[in-house]
Tab-separated table of C-alpha atoms and ligand atoms in Angstrom:
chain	number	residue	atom	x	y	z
A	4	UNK	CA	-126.096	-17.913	-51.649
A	5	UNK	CA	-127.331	-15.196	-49.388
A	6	UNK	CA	-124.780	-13.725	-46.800
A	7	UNK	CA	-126.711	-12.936	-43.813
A	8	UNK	CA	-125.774	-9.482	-41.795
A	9	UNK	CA	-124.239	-11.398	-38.952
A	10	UNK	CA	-121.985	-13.245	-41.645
A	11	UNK	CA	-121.283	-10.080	-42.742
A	12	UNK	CA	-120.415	-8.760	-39.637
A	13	UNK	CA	-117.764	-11.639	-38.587
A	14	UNK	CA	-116.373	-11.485	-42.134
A	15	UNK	CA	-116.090	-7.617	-41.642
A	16	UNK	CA	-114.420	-8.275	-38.494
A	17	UNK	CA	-112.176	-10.839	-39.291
A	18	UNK	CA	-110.993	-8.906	-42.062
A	19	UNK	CA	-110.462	-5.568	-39.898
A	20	UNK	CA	-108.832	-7.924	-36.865
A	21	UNK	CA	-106.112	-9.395	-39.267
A	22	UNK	CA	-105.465	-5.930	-40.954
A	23	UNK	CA	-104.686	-4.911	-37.341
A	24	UNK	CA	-102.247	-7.895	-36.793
A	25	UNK	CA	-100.579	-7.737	-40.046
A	26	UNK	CA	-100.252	-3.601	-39.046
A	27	UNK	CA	-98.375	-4.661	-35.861
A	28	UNK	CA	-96.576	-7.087	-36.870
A	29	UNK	CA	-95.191	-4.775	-39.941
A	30	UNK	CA	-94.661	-1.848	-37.559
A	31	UNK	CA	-92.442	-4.031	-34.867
A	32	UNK	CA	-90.036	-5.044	-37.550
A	33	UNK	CA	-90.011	-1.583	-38.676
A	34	UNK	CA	-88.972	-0.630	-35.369
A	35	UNK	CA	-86.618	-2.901	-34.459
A	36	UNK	CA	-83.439	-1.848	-35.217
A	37	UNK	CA	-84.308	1.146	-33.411
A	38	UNK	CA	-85.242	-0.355	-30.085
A	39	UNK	CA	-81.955	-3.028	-30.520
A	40	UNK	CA	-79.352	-0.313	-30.206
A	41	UNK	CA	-79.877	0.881	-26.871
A	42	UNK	CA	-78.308	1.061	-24.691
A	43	UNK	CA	-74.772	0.081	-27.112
A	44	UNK	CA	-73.095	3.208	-27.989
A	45	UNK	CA	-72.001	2.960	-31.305
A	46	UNK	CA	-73.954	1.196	-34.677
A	47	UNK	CA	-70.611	-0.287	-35.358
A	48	UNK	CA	-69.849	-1.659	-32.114
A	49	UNK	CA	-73.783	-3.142	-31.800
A	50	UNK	CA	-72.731	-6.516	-32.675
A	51	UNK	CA	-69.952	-6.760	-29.741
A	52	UNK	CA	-72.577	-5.149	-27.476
A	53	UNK	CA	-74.632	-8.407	-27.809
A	54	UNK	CA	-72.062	-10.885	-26.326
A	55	UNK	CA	-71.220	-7.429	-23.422
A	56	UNK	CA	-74.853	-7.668	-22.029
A	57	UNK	CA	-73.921	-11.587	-20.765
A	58	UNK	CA	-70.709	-10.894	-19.722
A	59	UNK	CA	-69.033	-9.978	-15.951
A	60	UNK	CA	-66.017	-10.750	-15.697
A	61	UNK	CA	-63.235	-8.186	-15.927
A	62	UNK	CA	-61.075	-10.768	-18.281
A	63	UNK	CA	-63.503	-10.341	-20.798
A	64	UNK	CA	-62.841	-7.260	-22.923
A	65	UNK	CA	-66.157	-5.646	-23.607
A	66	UNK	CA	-68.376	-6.105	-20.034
A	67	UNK	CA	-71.761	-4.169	-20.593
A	68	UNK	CA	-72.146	-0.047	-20.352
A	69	UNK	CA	-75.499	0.311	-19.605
A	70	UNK	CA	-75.017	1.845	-15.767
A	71	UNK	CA	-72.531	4.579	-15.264
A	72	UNK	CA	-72.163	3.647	-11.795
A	73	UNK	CA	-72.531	0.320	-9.652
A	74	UNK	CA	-75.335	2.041	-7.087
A	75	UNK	CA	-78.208	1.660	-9.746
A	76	UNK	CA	-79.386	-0.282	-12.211
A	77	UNK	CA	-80.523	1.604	-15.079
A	78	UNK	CA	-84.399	-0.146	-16.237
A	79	UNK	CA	-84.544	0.518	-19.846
A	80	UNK	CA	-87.898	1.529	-20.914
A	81	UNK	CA	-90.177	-0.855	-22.846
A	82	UNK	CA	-89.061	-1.251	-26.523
A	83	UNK	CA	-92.242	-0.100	-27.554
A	84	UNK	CA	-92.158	2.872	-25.510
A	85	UNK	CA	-88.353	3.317	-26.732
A	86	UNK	CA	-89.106	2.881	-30.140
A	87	UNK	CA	-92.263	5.227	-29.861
A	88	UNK	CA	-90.019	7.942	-28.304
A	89	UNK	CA	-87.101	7.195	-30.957
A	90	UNK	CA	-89.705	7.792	-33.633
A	91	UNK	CA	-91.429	10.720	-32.422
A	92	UNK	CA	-88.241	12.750	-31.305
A	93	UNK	CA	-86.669	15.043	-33.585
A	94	UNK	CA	-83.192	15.759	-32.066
A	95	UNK	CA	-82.747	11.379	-32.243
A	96	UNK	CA	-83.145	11.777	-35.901
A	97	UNK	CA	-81.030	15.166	-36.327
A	98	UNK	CA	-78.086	13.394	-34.142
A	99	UNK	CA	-77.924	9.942	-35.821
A	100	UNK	CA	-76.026	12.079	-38.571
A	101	UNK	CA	-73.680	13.613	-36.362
A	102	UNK	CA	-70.320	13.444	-37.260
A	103	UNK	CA	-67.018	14.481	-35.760
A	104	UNK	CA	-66.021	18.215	-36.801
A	105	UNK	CA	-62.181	17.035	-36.383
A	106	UNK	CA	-60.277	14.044	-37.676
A	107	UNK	CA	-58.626	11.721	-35.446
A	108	UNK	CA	-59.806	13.459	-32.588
A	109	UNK	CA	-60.933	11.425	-29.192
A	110	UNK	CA	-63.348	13.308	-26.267
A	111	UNK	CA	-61.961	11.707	-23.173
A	112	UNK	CA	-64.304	12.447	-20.246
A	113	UNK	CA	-64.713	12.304	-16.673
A	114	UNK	CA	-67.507	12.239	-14.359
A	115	UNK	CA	-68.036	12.825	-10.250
A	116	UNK	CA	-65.493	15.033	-9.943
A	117	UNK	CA	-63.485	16.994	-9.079
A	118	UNK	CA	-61.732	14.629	-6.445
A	119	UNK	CA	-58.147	14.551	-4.991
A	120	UNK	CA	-57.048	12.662	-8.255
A	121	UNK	CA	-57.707	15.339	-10.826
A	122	UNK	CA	-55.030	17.939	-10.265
A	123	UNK	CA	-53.123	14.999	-10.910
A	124	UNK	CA	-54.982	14.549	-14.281
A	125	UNK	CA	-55.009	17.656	-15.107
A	126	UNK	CA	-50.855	17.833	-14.802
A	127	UNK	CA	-50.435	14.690	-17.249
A	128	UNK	CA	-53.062	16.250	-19.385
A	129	UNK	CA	-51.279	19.283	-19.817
A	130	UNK	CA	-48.539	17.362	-20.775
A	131	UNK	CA	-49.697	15.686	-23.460
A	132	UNK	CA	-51.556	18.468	-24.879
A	133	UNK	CA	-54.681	17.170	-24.058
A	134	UNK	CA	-58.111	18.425	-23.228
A	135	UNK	CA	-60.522	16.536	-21.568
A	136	UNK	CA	-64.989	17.252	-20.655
A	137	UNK	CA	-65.642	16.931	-16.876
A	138	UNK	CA	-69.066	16.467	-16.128
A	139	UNK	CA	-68.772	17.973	-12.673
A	140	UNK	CA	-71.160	16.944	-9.186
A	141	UNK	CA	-72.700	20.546	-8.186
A	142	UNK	CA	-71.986	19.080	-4.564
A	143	UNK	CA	-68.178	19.120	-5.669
A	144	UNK	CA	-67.749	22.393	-7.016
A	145	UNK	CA	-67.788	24.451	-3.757
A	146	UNK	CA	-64.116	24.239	-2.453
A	147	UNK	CA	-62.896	23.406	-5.748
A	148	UNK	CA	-62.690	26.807	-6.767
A	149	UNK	CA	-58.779	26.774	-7.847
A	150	UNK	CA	-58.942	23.545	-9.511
A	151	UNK	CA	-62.334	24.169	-11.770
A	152	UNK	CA	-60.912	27.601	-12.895
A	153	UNK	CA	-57.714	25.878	-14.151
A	154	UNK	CA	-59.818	23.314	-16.244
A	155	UNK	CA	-61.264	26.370	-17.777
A	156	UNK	CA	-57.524	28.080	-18.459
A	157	UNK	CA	-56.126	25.198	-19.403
A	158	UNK	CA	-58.899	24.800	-22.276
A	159	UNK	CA	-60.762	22.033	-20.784
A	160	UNK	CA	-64.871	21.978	-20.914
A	161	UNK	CA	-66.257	22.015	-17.292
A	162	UNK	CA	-70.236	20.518	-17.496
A	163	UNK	CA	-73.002	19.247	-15.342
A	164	UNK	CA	-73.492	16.074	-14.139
A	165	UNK	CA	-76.372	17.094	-11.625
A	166	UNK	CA	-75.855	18.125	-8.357
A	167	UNK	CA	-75.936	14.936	-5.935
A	168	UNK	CA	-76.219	12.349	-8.515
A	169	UNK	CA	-79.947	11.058	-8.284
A	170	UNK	CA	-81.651	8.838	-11.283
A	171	UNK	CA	-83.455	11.832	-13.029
A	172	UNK	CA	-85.956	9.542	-14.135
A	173	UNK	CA	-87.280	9.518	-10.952
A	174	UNK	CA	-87.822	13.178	-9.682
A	175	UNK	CA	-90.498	15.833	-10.026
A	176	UNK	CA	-89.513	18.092	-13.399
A	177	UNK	CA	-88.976	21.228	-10.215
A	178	UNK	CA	-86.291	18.590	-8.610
A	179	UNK	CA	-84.859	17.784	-11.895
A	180	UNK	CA	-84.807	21.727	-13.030
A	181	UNK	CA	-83.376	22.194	-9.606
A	182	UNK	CA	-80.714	19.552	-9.886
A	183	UNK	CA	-79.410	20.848	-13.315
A	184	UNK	CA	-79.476	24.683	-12.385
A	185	UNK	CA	-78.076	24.441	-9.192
A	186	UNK	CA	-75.126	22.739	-10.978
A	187	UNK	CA	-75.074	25.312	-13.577
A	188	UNK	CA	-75.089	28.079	-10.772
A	189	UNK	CA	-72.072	26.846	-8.924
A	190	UNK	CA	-70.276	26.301	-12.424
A	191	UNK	CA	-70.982	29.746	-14.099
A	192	UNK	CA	-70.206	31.418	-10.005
A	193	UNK	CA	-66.396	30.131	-11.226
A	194	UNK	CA	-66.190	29.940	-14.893
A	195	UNK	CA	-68.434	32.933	-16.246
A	196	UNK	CA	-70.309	30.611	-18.327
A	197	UNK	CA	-73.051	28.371	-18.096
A	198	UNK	CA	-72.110	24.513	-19.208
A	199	UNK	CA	-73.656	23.380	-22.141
A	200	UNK	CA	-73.712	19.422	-21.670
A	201	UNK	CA	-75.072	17.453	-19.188
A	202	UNK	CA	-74.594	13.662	-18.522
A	203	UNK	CA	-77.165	11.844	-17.227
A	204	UNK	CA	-75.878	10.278	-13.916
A	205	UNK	CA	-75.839	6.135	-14.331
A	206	UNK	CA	-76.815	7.032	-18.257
A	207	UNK	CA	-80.661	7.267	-16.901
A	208	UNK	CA	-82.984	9.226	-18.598
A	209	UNK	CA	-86.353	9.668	-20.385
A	210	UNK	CA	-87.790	12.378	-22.846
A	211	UNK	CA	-88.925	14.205	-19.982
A	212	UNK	CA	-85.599	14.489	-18.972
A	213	UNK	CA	-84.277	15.670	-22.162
A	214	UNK	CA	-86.654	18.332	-22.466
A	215	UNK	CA	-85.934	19.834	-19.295
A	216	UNK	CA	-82.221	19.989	-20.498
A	217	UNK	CA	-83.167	21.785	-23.561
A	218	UNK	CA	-84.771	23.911	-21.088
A	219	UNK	CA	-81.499	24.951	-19.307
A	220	UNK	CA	-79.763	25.234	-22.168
A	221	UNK	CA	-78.302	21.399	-22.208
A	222	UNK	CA	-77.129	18.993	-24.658
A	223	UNK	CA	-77.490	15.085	-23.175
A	224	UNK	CA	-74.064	13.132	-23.245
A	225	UNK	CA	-73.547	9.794	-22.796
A	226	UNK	CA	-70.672	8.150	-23.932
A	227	UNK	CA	-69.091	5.404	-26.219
A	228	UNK	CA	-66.797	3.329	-25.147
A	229	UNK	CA	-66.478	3.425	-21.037
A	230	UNK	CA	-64.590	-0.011	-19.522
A	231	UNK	CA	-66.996	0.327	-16.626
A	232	UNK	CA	-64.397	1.339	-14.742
A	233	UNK	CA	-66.239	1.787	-11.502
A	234	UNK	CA	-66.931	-1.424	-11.358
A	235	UNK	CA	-63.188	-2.861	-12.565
A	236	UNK	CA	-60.816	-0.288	-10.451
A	237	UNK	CA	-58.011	-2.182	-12.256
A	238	UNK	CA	-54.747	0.063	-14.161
A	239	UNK	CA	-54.141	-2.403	-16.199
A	240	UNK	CA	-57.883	-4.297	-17.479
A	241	UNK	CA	-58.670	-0.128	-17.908
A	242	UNK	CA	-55.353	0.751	-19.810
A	243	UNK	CA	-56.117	-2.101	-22.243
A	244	UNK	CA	-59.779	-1.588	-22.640
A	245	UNK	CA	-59.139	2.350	-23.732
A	246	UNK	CA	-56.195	0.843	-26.550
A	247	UNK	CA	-58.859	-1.139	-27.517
A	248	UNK	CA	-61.741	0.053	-28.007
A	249	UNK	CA	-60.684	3.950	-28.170
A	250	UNK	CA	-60.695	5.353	-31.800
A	251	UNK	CA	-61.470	8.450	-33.711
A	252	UNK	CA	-64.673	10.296	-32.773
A	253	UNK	CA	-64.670	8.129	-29.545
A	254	UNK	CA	-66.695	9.496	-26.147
A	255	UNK	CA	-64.875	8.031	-23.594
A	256	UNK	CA	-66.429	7.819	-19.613
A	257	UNK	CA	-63.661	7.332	-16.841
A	258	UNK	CA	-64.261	8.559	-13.288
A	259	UNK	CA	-61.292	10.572	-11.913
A	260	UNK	CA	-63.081	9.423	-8.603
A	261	UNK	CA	-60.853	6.420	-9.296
A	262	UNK	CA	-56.932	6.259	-8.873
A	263	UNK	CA	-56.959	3.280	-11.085
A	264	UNK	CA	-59.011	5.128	-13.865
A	265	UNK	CA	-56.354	8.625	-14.255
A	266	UNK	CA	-53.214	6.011	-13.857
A	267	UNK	CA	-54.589	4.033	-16.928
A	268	UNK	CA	-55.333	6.859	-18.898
A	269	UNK	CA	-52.491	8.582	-18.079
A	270	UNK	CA	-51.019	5.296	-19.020
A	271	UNK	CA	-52.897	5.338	-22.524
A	272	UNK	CA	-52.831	9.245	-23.539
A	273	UNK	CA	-49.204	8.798	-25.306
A	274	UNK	CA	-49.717	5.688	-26.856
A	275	UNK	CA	-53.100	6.730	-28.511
A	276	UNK	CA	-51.283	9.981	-29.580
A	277	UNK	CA	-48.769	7.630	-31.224
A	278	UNK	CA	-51.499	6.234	-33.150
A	279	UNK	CA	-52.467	9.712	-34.241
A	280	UNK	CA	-54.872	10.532	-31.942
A	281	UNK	CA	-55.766	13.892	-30.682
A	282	UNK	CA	-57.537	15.093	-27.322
A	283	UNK	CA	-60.185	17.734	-26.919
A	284	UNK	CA	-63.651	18.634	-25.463
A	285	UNK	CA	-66.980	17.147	-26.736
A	286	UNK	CA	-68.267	20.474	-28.056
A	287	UNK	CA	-64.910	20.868	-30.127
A	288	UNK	CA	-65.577	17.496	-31.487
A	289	UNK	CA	-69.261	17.078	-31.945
A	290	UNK	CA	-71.940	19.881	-32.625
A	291	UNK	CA	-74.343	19.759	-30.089
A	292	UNK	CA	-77.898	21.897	-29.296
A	293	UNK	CA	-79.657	22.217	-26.223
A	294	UNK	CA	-81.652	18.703	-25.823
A	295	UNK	CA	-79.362	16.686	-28.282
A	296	UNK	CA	-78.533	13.222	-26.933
A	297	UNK	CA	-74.920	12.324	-27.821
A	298	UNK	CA	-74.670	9.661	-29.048
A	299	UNK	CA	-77.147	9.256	-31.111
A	300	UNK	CA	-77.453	5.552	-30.405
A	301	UNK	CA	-78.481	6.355	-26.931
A	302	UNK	CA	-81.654	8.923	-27.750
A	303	UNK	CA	-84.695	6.823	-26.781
B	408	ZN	ZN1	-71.664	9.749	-12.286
């Protein structure tokens, strides 16, 4: 039997249009995993993460961590424009094998500051030995001269959290640049020394974003675990949440814009240490390059 050329052609095409589907198909599963993780912090804590995204209330133990702040809803990119980014960005693949340089060691952080709270911190901090990352507002660093300088002697890391807080995702790359420098200005007037982390504000940010960090010399943090603890300004829901869910190589996100946040952690410092637990900065426990996004389960 004779196969005419229009025969042909459908065959051809039929052929070419399931080799497409089965290609799509195979490449979604491949990329799956990758585009399941975010926004969870850690790959061991991804299947807890599943039951956080449904849950509000502040009884349960593990409410979801995908906005840093109540004021804005972080919209996650696409998965396929996640997992296209996860795929095609090298620092994502050189930071899922990041481990902690130190044993037993914790990074406890704070964002917004500095506020009337943190001396306060910084006293019970000192106490315990502890050092701590604040990601600093550039709006908050002039008139807090005394108090930034003694984060520095006291062996804290001082870093940028932006300079009035905006969703990065959303400005020009000059208001972006602008945010991060002007931060890193103010900082370096005090401290001698340009930051070398950043954190997102509300967790929110693209490739663009990281790239204009590398640019200023900026690794991305994020964190694993945070009790959301803007949203539950409660000593003792926080206090439990950081014996919980704190452990070794842990990147934890309070706000010492929140009396309720330093009182739990004050609260919590000892008995971690009991546990073995040791303080310090992010860059003592992780090794971080400019454009890095800590952790790694957040790089999209
Ligand atoms: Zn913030």
């Amino acid at each position: 039997m004779k196969i005419s050329r229009k025969e042909r052609f459908f065959s051809t095409l039929l052929v070419t249009v399931a080799a497409i589907l089965v290609t799509a198909v195979l490449v979604t599963w491949a990329l799956k995993p990758a585009s399941n993780q975010f926004p969870h912090e850690t790959p061991d804590d991804s299947s807890s993460f599943t039951s956080q995204t449904t849950s509000s209330s502040p009884t349960t133990s593990t409410p979801t961590e995908s906005q840093e702040s109540e004021t804005t809803t972080v919209a996650p990119t696409t998965e396929a424009t996640q997992s296209s980014i996860k795929s095609t960005t090298a620092s994502s693949s050189k930071s899922s094998a990041r481990k902690p340089k130190i044993k037993n060691a914790v990074a406890l952080t704070f964002d917004d500051g500095p506020t009337k709270h943190t001396a306060r911190l910084l006293d019970a901090l000192k106490k315990h030995n502890a050092k701590a990352t604040f990601f600093l507002l550039g709006k908050n660093v002039a008139g807090n001269k005394a108090l930034i300088q003694r984060m520095i002697d006291e062996g804290h890391e001082v870093a940028n959290h932006s300079y009035s807080h905006p969703d990065l995702r959303n400005l020009s790359d000059a208001e972006v640049l602008s945010q991060l420098r002007k931060t890193n200005d103010a900082i370096a007037a005090i401290t001698g020394e340009k930051p070398k982390l950043m954190r997102p504000p509300y967790g929110a940010f693209n490739r663009r974003v990281t790239g204009l960090a590398k640019q200023e010399g900026l690794a991305l943090i994020c964190w694993t675990p945070s009790p959301n603890d803007w949203k539950y300004q409660d000593v003792d829901y926080v206090y439990n949440y950081i014996l919980k869910h704190v452990k070794a190589g842990s990147t934890l996100l309070l706000h010492d814009t929140y009396k309720t946040s330093v009182d739990a952690v004050i609260k919590a410092i000892p008995v971690l240490a009991k546990r073995g637990l040791t303080f310090v900065t992010v860059s003592e426990l992780y090794d971080l390059e400019p454009g890095d996004v800590h952790p790694a389960s957040w790089a999209r």
